[in-house]
JSON list of C-alpha atoms in Angstrom, two decimals:
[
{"chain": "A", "resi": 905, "resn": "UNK", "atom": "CA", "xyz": [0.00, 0.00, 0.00]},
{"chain": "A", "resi": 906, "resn": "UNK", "atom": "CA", "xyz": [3.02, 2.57, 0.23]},
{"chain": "A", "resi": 907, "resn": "UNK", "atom": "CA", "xyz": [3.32, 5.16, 2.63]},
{"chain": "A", "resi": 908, "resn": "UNK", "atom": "CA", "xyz": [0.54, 6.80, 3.96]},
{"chain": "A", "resi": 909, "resn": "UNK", "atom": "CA", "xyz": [0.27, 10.54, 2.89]},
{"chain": "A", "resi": 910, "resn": "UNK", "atom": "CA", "xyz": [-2.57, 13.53, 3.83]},
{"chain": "A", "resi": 911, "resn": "UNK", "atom": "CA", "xyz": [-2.64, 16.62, 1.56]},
{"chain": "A", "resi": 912, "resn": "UNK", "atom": "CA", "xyz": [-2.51, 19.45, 3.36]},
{"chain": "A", "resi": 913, "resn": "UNK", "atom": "CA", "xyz": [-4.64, 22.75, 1.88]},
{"chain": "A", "resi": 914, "resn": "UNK", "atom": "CA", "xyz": [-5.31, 26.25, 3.10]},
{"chain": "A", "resi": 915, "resn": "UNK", "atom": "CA", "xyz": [-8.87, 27.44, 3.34]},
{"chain": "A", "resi": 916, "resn": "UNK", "atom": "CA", "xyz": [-8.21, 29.96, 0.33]},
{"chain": "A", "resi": 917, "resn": "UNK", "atom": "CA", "xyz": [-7.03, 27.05, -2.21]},
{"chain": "A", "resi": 918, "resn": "UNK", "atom": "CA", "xyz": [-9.43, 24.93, -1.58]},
{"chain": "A", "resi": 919, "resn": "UNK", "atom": "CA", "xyz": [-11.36, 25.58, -4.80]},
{"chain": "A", "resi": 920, "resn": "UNK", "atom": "CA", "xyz": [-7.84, 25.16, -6.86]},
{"chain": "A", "resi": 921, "resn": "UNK", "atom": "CA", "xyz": [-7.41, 22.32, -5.27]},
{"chain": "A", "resi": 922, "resn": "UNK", "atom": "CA", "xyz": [-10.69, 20.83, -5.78]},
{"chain": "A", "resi": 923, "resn": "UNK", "atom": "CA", "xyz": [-10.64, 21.51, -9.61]},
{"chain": "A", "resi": 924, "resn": "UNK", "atom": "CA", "xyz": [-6.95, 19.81, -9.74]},
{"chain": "A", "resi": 925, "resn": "UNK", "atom": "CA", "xyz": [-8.36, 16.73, -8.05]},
{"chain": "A", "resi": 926, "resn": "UNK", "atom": "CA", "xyz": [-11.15, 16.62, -10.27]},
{"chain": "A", "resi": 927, "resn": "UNK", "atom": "CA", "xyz": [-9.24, 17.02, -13.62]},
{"chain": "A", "resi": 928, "resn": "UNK", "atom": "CA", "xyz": [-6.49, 14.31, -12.46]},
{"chain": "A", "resi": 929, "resn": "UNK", "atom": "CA", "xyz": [-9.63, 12.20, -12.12]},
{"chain": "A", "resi": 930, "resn": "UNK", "atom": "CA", "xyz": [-10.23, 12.28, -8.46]},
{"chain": "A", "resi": 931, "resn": "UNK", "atom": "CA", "xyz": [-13.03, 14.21, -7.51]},
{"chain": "A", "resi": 932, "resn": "UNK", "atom": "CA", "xyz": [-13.84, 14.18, -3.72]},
{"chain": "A", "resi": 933, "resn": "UNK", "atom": "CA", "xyz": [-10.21, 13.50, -2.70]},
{"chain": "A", "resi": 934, "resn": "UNK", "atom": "CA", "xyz": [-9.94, 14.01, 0.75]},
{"chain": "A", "resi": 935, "resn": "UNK", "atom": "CA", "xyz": [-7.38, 16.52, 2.33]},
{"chain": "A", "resi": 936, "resn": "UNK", "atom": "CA", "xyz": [-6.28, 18.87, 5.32]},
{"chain": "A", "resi": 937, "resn": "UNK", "atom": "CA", "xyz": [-7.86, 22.29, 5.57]},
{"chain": "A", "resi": 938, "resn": "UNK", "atom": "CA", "xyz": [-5.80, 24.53, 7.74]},
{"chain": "A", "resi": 939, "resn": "UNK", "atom": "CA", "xyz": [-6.06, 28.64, 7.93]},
{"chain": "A", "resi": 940, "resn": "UNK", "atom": "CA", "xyz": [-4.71, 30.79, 5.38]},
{"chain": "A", "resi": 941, "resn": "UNK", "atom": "CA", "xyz": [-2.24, 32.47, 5.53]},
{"chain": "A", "resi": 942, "resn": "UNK", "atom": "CA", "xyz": [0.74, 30.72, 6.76]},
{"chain": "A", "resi": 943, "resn": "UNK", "atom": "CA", "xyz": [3.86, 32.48, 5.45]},
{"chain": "A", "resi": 944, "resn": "UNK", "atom": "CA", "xyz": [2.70, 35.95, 7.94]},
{"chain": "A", "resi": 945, "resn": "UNK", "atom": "CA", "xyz": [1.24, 34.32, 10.64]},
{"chain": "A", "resi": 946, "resn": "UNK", "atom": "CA", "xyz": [2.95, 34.95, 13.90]},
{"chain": "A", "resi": 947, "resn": "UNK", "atom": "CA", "xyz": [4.73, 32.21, 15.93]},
{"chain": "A", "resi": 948, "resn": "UNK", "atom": "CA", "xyz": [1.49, 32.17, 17.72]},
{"chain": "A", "resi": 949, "resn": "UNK", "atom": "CA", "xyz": [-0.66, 31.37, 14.37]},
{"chain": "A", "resi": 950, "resn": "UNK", "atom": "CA", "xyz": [1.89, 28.81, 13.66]},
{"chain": "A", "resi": 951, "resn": "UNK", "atom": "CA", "xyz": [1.37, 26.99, 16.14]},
{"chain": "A", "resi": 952, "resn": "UNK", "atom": "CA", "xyz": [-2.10, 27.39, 16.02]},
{"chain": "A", "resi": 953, "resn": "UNK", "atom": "CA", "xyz": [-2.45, 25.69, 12.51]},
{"chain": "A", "resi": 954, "resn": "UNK", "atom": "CA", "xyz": [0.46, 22.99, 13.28]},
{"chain": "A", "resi": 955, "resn": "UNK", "atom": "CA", "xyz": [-2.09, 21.71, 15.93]},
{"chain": "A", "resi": 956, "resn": "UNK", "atom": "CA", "xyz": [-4.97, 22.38, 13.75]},
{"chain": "A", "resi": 957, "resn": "UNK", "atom": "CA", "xyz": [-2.68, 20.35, 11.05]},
{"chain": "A", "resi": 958, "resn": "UNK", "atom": "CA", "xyz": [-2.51, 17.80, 13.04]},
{"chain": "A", "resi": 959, "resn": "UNK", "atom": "CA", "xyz": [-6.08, 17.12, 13.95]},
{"chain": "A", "resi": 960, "resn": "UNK", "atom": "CA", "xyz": [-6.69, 17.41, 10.12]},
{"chain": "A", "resi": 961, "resn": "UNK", "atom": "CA", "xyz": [-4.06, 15.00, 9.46]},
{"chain": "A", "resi": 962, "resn": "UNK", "atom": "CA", "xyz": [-5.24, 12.44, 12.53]},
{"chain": "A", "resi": 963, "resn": "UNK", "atom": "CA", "xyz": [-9.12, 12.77, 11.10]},
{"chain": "A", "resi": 964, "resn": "UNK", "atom": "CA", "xyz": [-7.68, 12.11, 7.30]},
{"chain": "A", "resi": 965, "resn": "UNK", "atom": "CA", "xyz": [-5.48, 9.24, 8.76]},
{"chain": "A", "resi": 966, "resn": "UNK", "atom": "CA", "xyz": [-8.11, 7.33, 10.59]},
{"chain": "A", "resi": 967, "resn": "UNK", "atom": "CA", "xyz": [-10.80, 7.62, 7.68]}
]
């Protein structure tokens, strides 16, 4: 079976991401959604959405 793998997403991709999955043929694939932004969140926010990543990861895992 490989490795198991979650995609991660932030909440403003989510559409892109959603089209990609459905042109590669996989609509309703099943990913992370964290909050957006990342890249200026404060060391606060960033830990914020690594716990919030990880509950999205654990709920993805256990599917």
């Amino acid at each position: 079976m490989g490795t198991p793998a979650v995609g991660v997403m932030t909440s403003n991709f989510v559409s892109a991401a959603d089209l990609m999955a459905k042109v590669l043929g996989m609509p309703g694939y099943a990913y992370a959604i964290i909050d957006h932004p990342v890249s200026s969140a404060t060391d606060e926010g960033l830990e914020a959405r690594a716990l919030q990543t990880l509950a999205a990861i654990d709920s993805q895992i256990l599917l």
